[in-house]
Short mmCIF file of C-alpha atoms and ligand atoms in Angstrom, two decimals:
data_model
loop_
_atom_site.label_atom_id
_atom_site.label_comp_id
_atom_site.label_asym_id
_atom_site.label_seq_id
_atom_site.Cartn_x
_atom_site.Cartn_y
_atom_site.Cartn_z
CA MET A 100 -48.02 -6.10 -42.32
CA THR A 101 -47.51 -6.88 -38.64
CA GLN A 102 -45.62 -9.95 -39.72
CA ARG A 103 -43.28 -7.81 -41.83
CA ARG A 104 -42.70 -5.29 -39.07
CA ALA A 105 -41.95 -8.10 -36.64
CA TRP A 106 -39.23 -9.38 -38.95
CA PHE A 107 -37.53 -5.99 -39.28
CA GLU A 108 -37.63 -5.48 -35.54
CA ASP A 109 -34.50 -6.35 -33.54
CA THR A 110 -35.41 -9.64 -31.86
CA ILE A 111 -33.41 -12.54 -30.46
CA THR A 112 -34.66 -14.76 -33.31
CA ARG A 113 -33.55 -12.25 -35.92
CA ARG A 114 -30.14 -11.89 -34.27
CA LEU A 115 -29.69 -15.66 -34.27
CA ILE A 116 -30.76 -16.04 -37.89
CA THR A 117 -28.54 -13.14 -38.98
CA THR A 118 -25.53 -14.55 -37.13
CA VAL A 119 -25.93 -18.04 -38.57
CA ALA A 120 -26.57 -16.69 -42.10
CA LEU A 121 -23.59 -14.35 -41.90
CA ALA A 122 -21.40 -17.16 -40.59
CA ALA A 123 -22.46 -19.46 -43.44
CA ALA A 124 -21.97 -16.73 -46.07
CA THR A 125 -18.53 -15.79 -44.73
CA THR A 126 -17.50 -19.45 -44.61
CA ALA A 127 -18.55 -19.95 -48.23
CA GLY A 128 -16.73 -16.72 -49.21
CA LEU A 129 -13.56 -17.75 -47.40
CA LEU A 130 -13.61 -21.21 -49.02
CA GLN A 131 -14.01 -19.59 -52.44
CA LEU A 132 -11.08 -17.26 -51.72
CA LEU A 133 -8.98 -20.19 -50.58
CA ALA A 134 -9.80 -22.13 -53.73
CA THR A 135 -8.82 -19.13 -55.88
CA PHE A 136 -5.70 -17.94 -54.14
CA GLY A 137 -4.79 -20.87 -51.94
CA GLY A 138 -2.06 -22.30 -54.26
CA TYR A 139 -1.20 -25.88 -53.44
CA TRP A 140 -2.99 -25.49 -50.07
CA ALA A 141 -6.25 -25.58 -51.97
CA ALA A 142 -5.17 -28.23 -54.49
CA PRO A 143 -6.92 -31.64 -54.45
CA ASN A 144 -5.28 -34.48 -52.57
CA ILE A 145 -2.79 -36.71 -54.36
CA GLU A 146 -5.27 -39.54 -55.02
CA GLN A 147 -7.41 -37.15 -57.05
CA THR A 148 -4.63 -35.76 -59.28
CA GLY A 149 -4.20 -38.93 -61.36
CA LEU A 150 -0.45 -38.79 -60.70
CA LEU A 151 -0.35 -42.05 -58.78
CA GLN A 152 -2.22 -43.90 -61.51
CA GLU A 153 0.22 -42.49 -64.06
CA VAL A 154 3.25 -43.62 -62.06
CA ALA A 155 1.69 -47.06 -61.55
CA ALA A 156 0.90 -47.48 -65.28
CA VAL A 157 4.36 -46.37 -66.47
CA SER A 158 6.19 -48.50 -63.92
CA ARG A 159 4.09 -51.59 -64.81
CA MET A 160 4.82 -51.04 -68.47
CA ILE A 161 8.57 -50.57 -67.99
CA SER A 162 8.84 -53.54 -65.65
CA VAL A 163 7.68 -55.90 -68.41
CA ALA A 164 9.46 -54.16 -71.34
CA PRO A 165 12.78 -55.57 -72.60
CA PRO A 166 15.76 -53.73 -71.05
CA MET A 167 16.82 -52.07 -74.29
CA VAL A 168 13.53 -50.18 -74.70
CA ARG A 169 13.16 -49.21 -71.06
CA THR A 170 15.15 -45.96 -71.31
CA PRO A 171 13.34 -44.70 -74.45
CA LEU A 172 10.03 -45.75 -72.88
CA ALA A 173 10.83 -43.79 -69.73
CA GLN A 174 11.80 -40.76 -71.79
CA ALA A 175 8.62 -41.01 -73.85
CA ALA A 176 6.48 -41.19 -70.68
CA SER A 177 8.14 -38.07 -69.21
CA THR A 178 6.21 -34.80 -69.29
CA GLU A 179 6.87 -31.28 -68.05
CA LYS A 180 5.53 -32.25 -64.67
CA ILE A 181 6.82 -35.74 -64.18
CA MET A 182 10.13 -37.24 -65.25
CA PHE A 183 10.87 -41.00 -65.52
CA SER A 184 14.42 -42.44 -65.71
CA TRP A 185 15.45 -46.08 -65.73
CA PHE A 186 18.78 -47.41 -64.40
CA GLU A 187 20.21 -50.80 -65.18
CA ALA A 188 21.10 -53.10 -62.25
CA GLY A 189 24.70 -52.60 -61.21
CA SER A 190 25.00 -49.14 -62.80
CA ALA A 191 26.48 -46.34 -60.68
CA THR A 192 23.08 -44.67 -60.10
CA ALA A 193 21.48 -48.03 -59.27
CA ARG A 194 24.15 -48.61 -56.65
CA ALA A 195 23.72 -45.10 -55.28
CA LEU A 196 19.96 -45.65 -55.03
CA GLU A 197 20.51 -48.96 -53.29
CA THR A 198 22.82 -47.56 -50.64
CA ALA A 199 21.22 -44.10 -50.22
CA HIS A 200 19.81 -43.06 -46.89
CA TYR A 201 16.06 -42.46 -46.96
CA LYS A 202 14.19 -40.66 -44.21
CA PRO A 203 12.04 -43.24 -42.43
CA GLU A 204 9.00 -40.93 -42.09
CA GLU A 205 9.15 -40.03 -45.83
CA VAL A 206 9.36 -43.70 -46.71
CA ARG A 207 6.47 -44.59 -44.39
CA SER A 208 4.06 -41.91 -45.59
CA GLY A 209 5.09 -42.35 -49.27
CA ARG A 210 4.57 -46.10 -49.20
CA GLN A 211 1.23 -45.61 -47.51
CA VAL A 212 0.02 -43.34 -50.31
CA ILE A 213 1.43 -45.15 -53.36
CA GLY A 214 1.85 -48.75 -52.18
CA ALA A 215 -1.69 -49.81 -53.13
CA PHE A 216 -1.30 -48.43 -56.66
CA ILE A 217 2.06 -50.03 -57.42
CA GLY A 218 1.11 -53.45 -55.99
CA ASP A 219 3.88 -56.06 -56.52
CA THR A 220 5.45 -54.41 -59.58
CA ALA A 221 8.38 -53.33 -57.42
CA ILE A 222 10.38 -55.08 -54.75
CA ARG A 223 11.43 -51.80 -53.14
CA LEU A 224 9.73 -48.43 -52.90
CA ASP A 225 11.74 -45.46 -51.67
CA PRO A 226 10.25 -41.99 -51.77
CA PHE A 227 12.63 -39.09 -51.14
CA SER A 228 12.76 -35.33 -51.50
CA VAL A 229 14.99 -33.06 -53.54
CA GLU A 230 17.11 -32.44 -50.44
CA ASN A 231 18.32 -36.05 -50.43
CA PRO A 232 21.92 -36.18 -51.90
CA VAL A 233 20.87 -39.01 -54.17
CA ALA A 234 18.67 -36.54 -56.07
CA ALA A 235 21.89 -34.90 -57.30
CA GLU A 236 23.20 -38.17 -58.88
CA PRO A 237 24.28 -37.54 -62.49
CA GLY A 238 21.63 -39.88 -63.89
CA ILE A 239 18.79 -38.27 -61.97
CA HIS A 240 19.94 -34.71 -61.46
CA VAL A 241 17.09 -32.29 -60.81
CA ASP A 242 17.88 -28.61 -60.26
CA ARG A 243 17.09 -28.02 -56.62
CA LYS A 244 16.79 -24.25 -57.09
CA LYS A 245 14.42 -24.53 -60.02
CA TYR A 246 12.28 -27.26 -58.52
CA PRO A 247 12.44 -26.82 -54.73
CA GLY A 248 9.31 -28.94 -54.24
CA ALA A 249 10.39 -31.87 -56.43
CA THR A 250 9.40 -35.26 -55.01
CA PHE A 251 10.93 -38.57 -56.03
CA LEU A 252 9.94 -42.18 -55.97
CA ALA A 253 12.56 -44.83 -56.57
CA LEU A 254 11.22 -48.31 -57.50
CA GLN A 255 13.36 -51.35 -57.75
CA PHE A 256 12.16 -54.11 -60.08
CA ALA A 257 12.75 -57.82 -59.44
CA ASP A 258 15.75 -57.79 -61.82
CA GLY A 259 17.56 -55.23 -59.63
CA SER A 260 17.07 -52.32 -62.04
CA TRP A 261 15.63 -49.02 -60.81
CA LEU A 262 12.98 -46.63 -62.08
CA VAL A 263 13.01 -43.11 -60.67
CA CYS A 264 9.84 -41.02 -61.01
CA ALA A 265 10.32 -37.32 -60.26
CA ALA A 266 7.26 -35.09 -59.77
CA LEU A 267 8.94 -31.74 -60.44
CA VAL A 268 6.23 -29.44 -59.16
CA ARG A 269 3.85 -30.26 -56.39
CA SER A 270 0.40 -30.48 -57.97
CA TRP A 271 -1.40 -31.99 -55.00
CA GLY A 272 -2.63 -30.46 -51.76
CA PHE A 273 -2.79 -31.96 -48.31
CA PHE A 274 -3.06 -35.68 -47.79
CA THR A 275 -6.49 -36.91 -46.70
CA SER A 276 -5.68 -37.20 -42.98
CA GLU A 277 -3.96 -33.79 -42.91
CA ARG A 278 -6.86 -32.24 -44.76
CA LEU A 279 -9.42 -33.70 -42.34
CA MET A 280 -7.42 -32.45 -39.39
CA LEU A 281 -7.06 -28.98 -40.89
CA GLU A 282 -10.73 -28.74 -41.81
CA LEU A 283 -11.70 -29.79 -38.33
CA VAL A 284 -9.40 -27.24 -36.67
CA ALA A 285 -10.58 -24.46 -39.02
CA LEU A 286 -14.22 -25.36 -38.43
CA VAL A 287 -13.85 -25.42 -34.65
CA ALA A 288 -11.94 -22.11 -34.67
CA TRP A 289 -14.57 -20.54 -36.90
CA VAL A 290 -17.45 -21.79 -34.77
CA ILE A 291 -15.72 -20.42 -31.65
CA VAL A 292 -15.18 -17.00 -33.26
CA VAL A 293 -18.77 -16.78 -34.51
CA SER A 294 -20.20 -17.96 -31.19
CA LEU A 295 -18.06 -15.46 -29.31
CA ILE A 296 -19.27 -12.59 -31.48
CA ALA A 297 -22.88 -13.75 -31.28
CA SER A 298 -22.85 -14.30 -27.53
CA ARG A 299 -21.11 -10.96 -26.97
CA GLN A 300 -23.88 -9.33 -28.97
CA MET A 301 -26.45 -11.04 -26.78
CA SER A 302 -24.71 -10.69 -23.45
CA ARG A 303 -23.91 -6.98 -23.65
CA PRO A 304 -27.53 -5.81 -23.33
CA ILE A 305 -28.07 -8.38 -20.56
CA GLU A 306 -25.05 -7.00 -18.68
CA THR A 307 -26.37 -3.44 -19.11
CA LEU A 308 -29.70 -4.63 -17.76
CA ALA A 309 -28.09 -6.38 -14.78
CA GLU A 310 -26.04 -3.28 -14.02
CA GLY A 311 -29.16 -1.10 -14.23
CA VAL A 312 -31.09 -3.42 -11.92
CA ARG A 313 -28.17 -3.40 -9.47
CA ARG A 314 -28.12 0.39 -9.46
CA SER A 315 -31.82 0.81 -9.02
CA GLY A 316 -31.72 -1.81 -6.25
CA MET A 317 -29.11 0.29 -4.51
CA LYS A 318 -30.93 3.54 -5.01
CA PRO A 319 -34.52 3.48 -6.20
CA SER A 320 -34.29 7.09 -7.38
CA SER A 321 -31.63 6.27 -10.00
CA PRO A 322 -32.63 7.05 -13.59
CA PRO A 323 -34.54 4.44 -15.63
CA ILE A 324 -32.49 1.72 -17.32
CA ARG A 325 -31.69 2.44 -20.99
CA GLU A 326 -33.80 0.37 -23.38
CA THR A 327 -31.32 -1.35 -25.70
CA GLY A 328 -30.90 -4.75 -27.30
CA PRO A 329 -33.41 -7.08 -28.90
CA ARG A 330 -37.15 -6.59 -28.44
CA GLU A 331 -37.51 -9.29 -25.77
CA LEU A 332 -34.87 -7.63 -23.60
CA ARG A 333 -36.30 -4.17 -24.17
CA LEU A 334 -39.59 -5.55 -22.93
CA VAL A 335 -37.92 -6.78 -19.74
CA VAL A 336 -36.22 -3.37 -19.28
CA ARG A 337 -39.54 -1.59 -19.75
CA THR A 338 -41.20 -3.83 -17.15
CA ILE A 339 -38.37 -3.29 -14.68
CA ASN A 340 -38.47 0.47 -15.28
CA ALA A 341 -42.22 0.50 -14.63
CA MET A 342 -41.71 -1.53 -11.47
CA GLN A 343 -38.94 0.82 -10.34
CA ALA A 344 -41.20 3.83 -10.92
CA GLN A 345 -43.88 2.14 -8.80
CA ILE A 346 -41.38 1.46 -6.02
CA ARG A 347 -40.17 5.05 -6.21
CA LYS A 348 -43.70 6.37 -5.92
CA PHE A 349 -44.40 4.00 -3.04
CA ILE A 350 -41.28 5.17 -1.17
CA THR A 351 -42.03 8.85 -1.80
CA ASP A 352 -45.63 8.43 -0.59
CA ARG A 353 -44.49 6.57 2.49
CA THR A 354 -41.76 9.10 3.29
CA THR A 355 -44.11 12.02 2.79
CA MET A 356 -46.68 10.39 5.03
CA LEU A 357 -44.18 9.59 7.79
CA ALA A 358 -42.71 13.08 7.57
CA ALA A 359 -46.20 14.56 7.82
CA ILE A 360 -47.10 12.41 10.84
CA SER A 361 -43.81 13.26 12.56
CA HIS A 362 -44.33 16.91 11.83
CA ASP A 363 -47.95 16.95 13.00
CA LEU A 364 -47.06 15.12 16.22
CA ARG A 365 -45.08 18.17 17.31
CA THR A 366 -48.20 20.26 17.94
CA PRO A 367 -50.00 17.84 20.33
CA LEU A 368 -46.64 17.21 21.99
CA THR A 369 -46.21 20.93 22.66
CA ARG A 370 -49.76 20.95 24.07
CA ILE A 371 -48.95 18.01 26.37
CA ARG A 372 -45.88 19.86 27.60
CA LEU A 373 -47.99 22.97 28.32
CA ARG A 374 -50.59 20.94 30.16
CA GLY A 375 -47.79 19.26 32.08
CA GLU A 376 -47.03 22.62 33.66
CA PHE A 377 -50.26 22.21 35.63
CA ILE A 378 -49.30 18.88 37.21
CA GLU A 379 -48.73 19.50 40.84
CA ASP A 380 -46.79 16.35 41.71
CA ALA A 381 -43.23 17.45 40.87
CA GLU A 382 -41.95 13.92 40.37
CA GLN A 383 -44.76 12.97 37.98
CA GLN A 384 -44.24 16.21 36.15
CA ALA A 385 -40.49 15.56 35.72
CA ARG A 386 -41.24 12.05 34.37
CA LEU A 387 -43.77 13.42 31.92
CA PHE A 388 -41.32 16.06 30.70
CA ARG A 389 -38.65 13.37 30.22
CA ASP A 390 -41.05 11.32 28.09
CA VAL A 391 -42.07 14.37 26.10
CA ASP A 392 -38.42 15.28 25.53
CA GLU A 393 -37.69 11.75 24.35
CA MET A 394 -40.60 11.82 21.93
CA GLN A 395 -39.51 15.24 20.75
CA ALA A 396 -35.99 13.90 20.09
CA MET A 397 -37.41 10.93 18.20
CA ILE A 398 -39.57 13.17 16.04
CA ASP A 399 -36.68 15.56 15.36
CA GLY A 400 -34.47 12.59 14.48
CA ALA A 401 -37.08 11.19 12.12
CA LEU A 402 -37.61 14.54 10.46
CA SER A 403 -33.91 15.12 9.89
CA PHE A 404 -33.57 11.55 8.55
CA PHE A 405 -36.34 12.17 6.02
CA ARG A 406 -34.83 15.53 5.15
CA ASP A 407 -31.42 13.92 4.48
CA ASP A 408 -33.09 11.23 2.40
CA ALA A 409 -34.97 13.75 0.32
CA SER A 410 -32.13 16.24 -0.12
CA CYS A 411 -30.57 15.65 -3.50
CA GLU A 412 -27.03 16.77 -2.99
CA ASP A 413 -25.10 16.80 -6.26
CA MET A 414 -22.23 14.44 -6.92
CA THR A 415 -18.91 16.27 -6.90
CA THR A 416 -15.26 15.42 -6.84
CA PHE A 417 -13.65 16.03 -3.48
CA ASP A 418 -10.75 15.05 -1.25
CA LEU A 419 -11.81 12.17 1.02
CA PRO A 420 -9.06 12.57 3.67
CA GLY A 421 -9.87 16.32 3.61
CA ILE A 422 -13.34 15.58 5.01
CA LEU A 423 -11.92 13.27 7.65
CA ARG A 424 -9.39 15.95 8.66
CA THR A 425 -12.18 18.53 9.08
CA ILE A 426 -14.03 16.15 11.42
CA ILE A 427 -10.82 15.42 13.36
CA ASN A 428 -10.15 19.18 13.72
CA ASP A 429 -13.71 19.80 14.96
CA PHE A 430 -13.19 17.21 17.68
CA ALA A 431 -9.69 18.51 18.46
CA ASP A 432 -11.35 21.84 19.31
CA GLN A 433 -13.17 19.97 22.08
CA ASN A 434 -9.89 18.37 23.19
CA ILE A 435 -10.86 15.01 21.73
CA ILE A 436 -7.86 13.54 19.93
CA ILE A 437 -8.55 11.26 16.97
CA GLU A 438 -5.72 9.52 15.12
CA TYR A 439 -5.72 9.30 11.32
CA TYR A 440 -3.70 6.81 9.28
CA GLY A 441 -3.77 6.84 5.51
CA PRO A 442 -2.95 8.83 2.40
CA ALA A 443 -3.02 12.64 2.58
CA ARG A 444 -5.02 13.01 -0.60
CA VAL A 445 -7.59 10.79 -2.30
CA ILE A 446 -9.87 12.20 -4.94
CA TYR A 447 -13.35 10.72 -4.73
CA GLN A 448 -16.59 11.35 -6.53
CA GLY A 449 -19.65 11.43 -4.32
CA ARG A 450 -21.79 13.58 -2.06
CA PRO A 451 -19.35 15.26 0.36
CA PHE A 452 -21.89 16.67 2.87
CA ALA A 453 -23.79 13.42 3.17
CA LEU A 454 -20.56 11.46 3.65
CA LYS A 455 -19.31 13.98 6.19
CA ARG A 456 -22.52 13.44 8.19
CA VAL A 457 -21.89 9.67 8.06
CA PHE A 458 -18.32 9.90 9.35
CA THR A 459 -19.20 12.54 11.97
CA ASN A 460 -21.93 10.25 13.20
CA LEU A 461 -19.62 7.25 13.46
CA VAL A 462 -16.94 9.26 15.28
CA GLU A 463 -19.57 10.75 17.59
CA ASN A 464 -20.87 7.27 18.42
CA ALA A 465 -17.36 6.13 19.33
CA VAL A 466 -16.83 9.19 21.50
CA LYS A 467 -20.26 8.78 23.13
CA TYR A 468 -20.29 5.03 23.73
CA ALA A 469 -16.59 4.16 23.79
CA THR A 470 -13.30 6.03 23.35
CA PRO A 471 -12.10 8.55 20.76
CA PRO A 472 -11.50 6.34 17.74
CA SER A 473 -8.73 6.01 15.22
CA ILE A 474 -9.52 6.36 11.53
CA VAL A 475 -7.70 4.29 8.90
CA LEU A 476 -8.18 4.98 5.21
CA SER A 477 -6.89 2.30 2.85
CA CYS A 478 -7.19 1.86 -0.90
CA THR A 479 -7.63 -1.32 -2.93
CA PRO A 480 -8.08 -1.37 -6.71
CA GLU A 481 -11.86 -1.54 -6.21
CA HIS A 482 -12.53 0.27 -2.95
CA TYR A 483 -11.64 3.00 -0.54
CA THR A 484 -12.05 1.62 2.94
CA ILE A 485 -12.53 3.82 5.97
CA ALA A 486 -12.28 1.94 9.27
CA ILE A 487 -13.28 3.72 12.47
CA SER A 488 -12.15 1.74 15.51
CA ASP A 489 -12.51 2.49 19.18
CA ALA A 490 -11.40 0.74 22.36
CA GLY A 491 -14.79 0.69 24.07
CA PRO A 492 -17.09 -2.13 25.12
CA GLY A 493 -18.33 -2.91 21.58
CA ILE A 494 -21.87 -4.17 21.04
CA PRO A 495 -23.10 -7.48 22.49
CA ASP A 496 -23.03 -10.20 19.80
CA SER A 497 -26.75 -10.80 20.27
CA LEU A 498 -27.51 -7.20 19.27
CA ILE A 499 -24.85 -6.42 16.70
CA GLY A 500 -27.02 -7.65 13.81
CA ARG A 501 -29.67 -5.06 14.65
CA VAL A 502 -27.61 -1.88 14.80
CA PHE A 503 -28.78 -0.65 11.41
CA GLU A 504 -32.46 -1.03 12.27
CA PRO A 505 -34.28 2.29 12.65
CA TYR A 506 -34.63 3.34 16.31
CA PHE A 507 -32.32 0.62 17.50
CA ARG A 508 -30.50 1.71 20.64
CA GLY A 509 -28.20 -0.32 22.76
CA ASP A 510 -28.38 -0.23 26.54
CA SER A 511 -25.46 2.19 26.62
CA SER A 512 -27.56 4.65 24.64
CA ARG A 513 -30.74 4.20 26.67
CA ASN A 514 -28.96 4.69 29.97
CA ARG A 515 -27.33 7.92 28.95
CA GLU A 516 -28.60 11.42 28.65
CA THR A 517 -26.43 11.82 25.55
CA GLY A 518 -27.96 8.85 23.69
CA GLY A 519 -29.55 9.61 20.36
CA VAL A 520 -32.77 8.15 18.99
CA GLY A 521 -31.18 5.25 17.12
CA LEU A 522 -31.31 6.63 13.61
CA GLY A 523 -27.60 7.47 13.21
CA LEU A 524 -26.46 4.12 11.77
CA THR A 525 -29.68 3.71 9.78
CA SER A 526 -29.06 6.98 8.02
CA ALA A 527 -25.33 6.15 7.56
CA LEU A 528 -26.33 2.89 5.90
CA ALA A 529 -28.70 4.68 3.52
CA THR A 530 -26.04 7.22 2.49
CA VAL A 531 -23.28 4.65 1.99
CA GLN A 532 -25.58 2.40 -0.03
CA ALA A 533 -26.57 5.34 -2.19
CA HIS A 534 -22.87 5.63 -3.03
CA GLY A 535 -22.81 1.98 -4.05
CA GLY A 536 -20.83 1.09 -0.93
CA THR A 537 -21.26 -1.09 2.12
CA ILE A 538 -21.00 -0.48 5.83
CA THR A 539 -20.24 -3.19 8.38
CA VAL A 540 -19.87 -3.31 12.13
CA ARG A 541 -17.79 -5.82 14.09
CA ASN A 542 -16.39 -6.25 17.56
CA ARG A 543 -12.62 -6.24 17.35
CA PRO A 544 -10.88 -9.28 18.89
CA GLU A 545 -8.66 -6.91 20.88
CA GLY A 546 -11.75 -5.09 22.19
CA GLY A 547 -13.79 -2.17 20.91
CA LEU A 548 -15.97 -1.66 17.87
CA GLU A 549 -14.86 -1.29 14.26
CA VAL A 550 -17.18 0.32 11.74
CA ARG A 551 -15.99 -0.19 8.19
CA VAL A 552 -17.20 1.82 5.24
CA ASP A 553 -16.30 0.50 1.78
CA LEU A 554 -16.82 2.96 -1.05
CA PRO A 555 -16.45 1.76 -4.65
CA ARG A 556 -13.64 3.42 -6.58
CA HIS A 557 -15.28 3.59 -9.98
CA ASP A 558 -17.26 6.71 -10.71
CA GLU A 559 -20.40 4.90 -11.72
CA THR A 560 -22.38 5.57 -8.58
CA PRO A 561 -25.76 7.12 -9.30
P1 LIG B 749 -27.85 6.51 18.48
O1 LIG B 749 -26.41 6.85 18.65
O2 LIG B 749 -28.69 7.64 18.08
O3 LIG B 749 -28.41 5.73 19.62
P2 LIG B 749 -27.02 4.89 16.28
O4 LIG B 749 -27.79 4.30 15.17
O5 LIG B 749 -25.91 5.82 15.90
O6 LIG B 749 -28.01 5.53 17.27
O7 LIG B 749 -26.38 3.70 17.09
C1 LIG B 749 -27.18 2.61 17.48
C2 LIG B 749 -26.66 1.96 18.72
O8 LIG B 749 -25.44 1.28 18.48
C3 LIG B 749 -26.32 2.93 19.81
O9 LIG B 749 -27.46 3.21 20.59
C4 LIG B 749 -25.27 2.20 20.63
O10 LIG B 749 -25.88 1.37 21.61
C5 LIG B 749 -24.59 1.32 19.63
N1 LIG B 749 -23.29 1.87 19.22
C6 LIG B 749 -23.05 2.64 18.18
N2 LIG B 749 -21.74 2.93 18.09
C7 LIG B 749 -21.14 2.33 19.14
C8 LIG B 749 -19.78 2.22 19.60
N3 LIG B 749 -18.78 2.85 18.98
N4 LIG B 749 -19.55 1.48 20.70
C9 LIG B 749 -20.55 0.84 21.34
N5 LIG B 749 -21.83 0.88 20.94
C10 LIG B 749 -22.14 1.62 19.86
#
C-alpha cells in the first residue's frame, strides 16, 4: 500500500521515469507517422529497393545479347517504373550521350551507389537527372512535367553501344550516409528538446525555493515558502520553513527581551537622577547627569529602533522623489539648502514612512557631521539609486566598515552634543534590506561621504 502511494506521489524518480517514457513513446509515434505519411522521405534506401539489382541484371543480359535482340529485350524488361532503351554505336542518341555534359557530383554519387552492382559490364557509367538536355533526346524522351523526379543511368558497353535506364518515379529514400546524418541530427534535436523540458520542470521548483530562501534571508518575517515540486523538494521547503519559523521566534524573543530590558532600565535611571540631586559636589553632579542623559538617549534610541522593527507598515505605491522633496522642504524651513537631481516622479512600491525615516536620518547625519548634502536619484533597469553626498570629512577608512554596527559612533559624534546613539545607520540598513535593497557608504575621492541606497525596481519585495 505504502509502495503504491509512493509511486503515485510526485517524486524526482517519477518525473524522470515519466519524462523518459514520454520521450520514448513520442519518438515511436513520430517514427510511425513518418513511415505512414513521410512519402519518399520515409522510403527505404536505394540498396533495399531491388532497383540496382534489376538494372545490373538487365544490363548484363543486354550486353551479351546479339545486337538485333537488344532493343526488344530492353522493351521487354521495361516496366511502369523503370524504362530501358538501347542505342546502337554511332547512332544520333549514342553520339549525344557520348558528348553530353554530366554534372560531376551526380556522376560521383551515382557511380558510388551503382558501380559495385554493374561491375565491368560497362565501360562508362553516367547518371543524370531529367533536367539534363540529353534526357529530351528523341530516343530517350521522358516527359519532364509528368516525371519530375526521373533519374537516368547511361551505360556504355565495350562495343560503343549505349543502354539508358530511366527510373521514372523515385521509389527510394535517402542514401545511407544522408540517412545516418539525418537520424543523428533528429536524435540530437529531440534529446535536446526533451532534456530542456525535463530540466525546466525540475529547475522551476528549485528556482522558487532559491527565491524564497533569498527573501526569508532578507526578511525573516516574510511568509513561508510555497511547497511545490516533487516530494524531495517539498521536504527541503518544509525543513527551511520550519527553520525560518524558529529563527523568527528567536528574533521575536530576543527583541522582546531587549525591549523589556531597555524599558525597565528607565525606572532605575530616573531614580539615579533623583538621587543625583543630593550630590553636593556640583562638578560630580554635572558629570553624573551627563552620564544619565547619555544612557537615557541610548535607551530611547534602542526603544525606537525596536518599535520601528516591530511596526508592520503596509506596502503601498508612492512617489519616491515626493518623499525626498518633503525632507528637503523640512530642512529648507531651517535654512538648510539641499540640492536634488533626478526625475520629478518615480512610482515605487514600498513602505513610505520607513523609507522617509531612512533618508531623513542620512540627510541629518550629513548636516550634523558634514555639510548639507546633495541628493541624486538615478534609475537603472533593475534599481532606483539614491545617493546622498556631502562635502564633509568623511569617515576614517579604518572605521568605515563598522558604521552599520549598532551603537557605532565616530569621534565626530562622541565629541558633539548633537551626536546620536549610533543606531541611525543600523536602522537604515534594516529598513533598506527589508525592501530587498542595499545600502553602502564610501568616502568620495573629492572629499566627503556618499551614502548610496539601491532599491530593487521589481515589486517582489516582501
Ligand atoms: P549617530 O548619528 O546616531 O551617531 P549613525 O548610525 O547615524 O549614528 O552614524 C554612525 C556614525 O557614522 C556617526 O556617529 C558618525 O561618526 C558617522 N557618520 C555618519 N554620517 C556621517 C557623515 N555624513 N559624515 C561623517 N561621518 C558620518
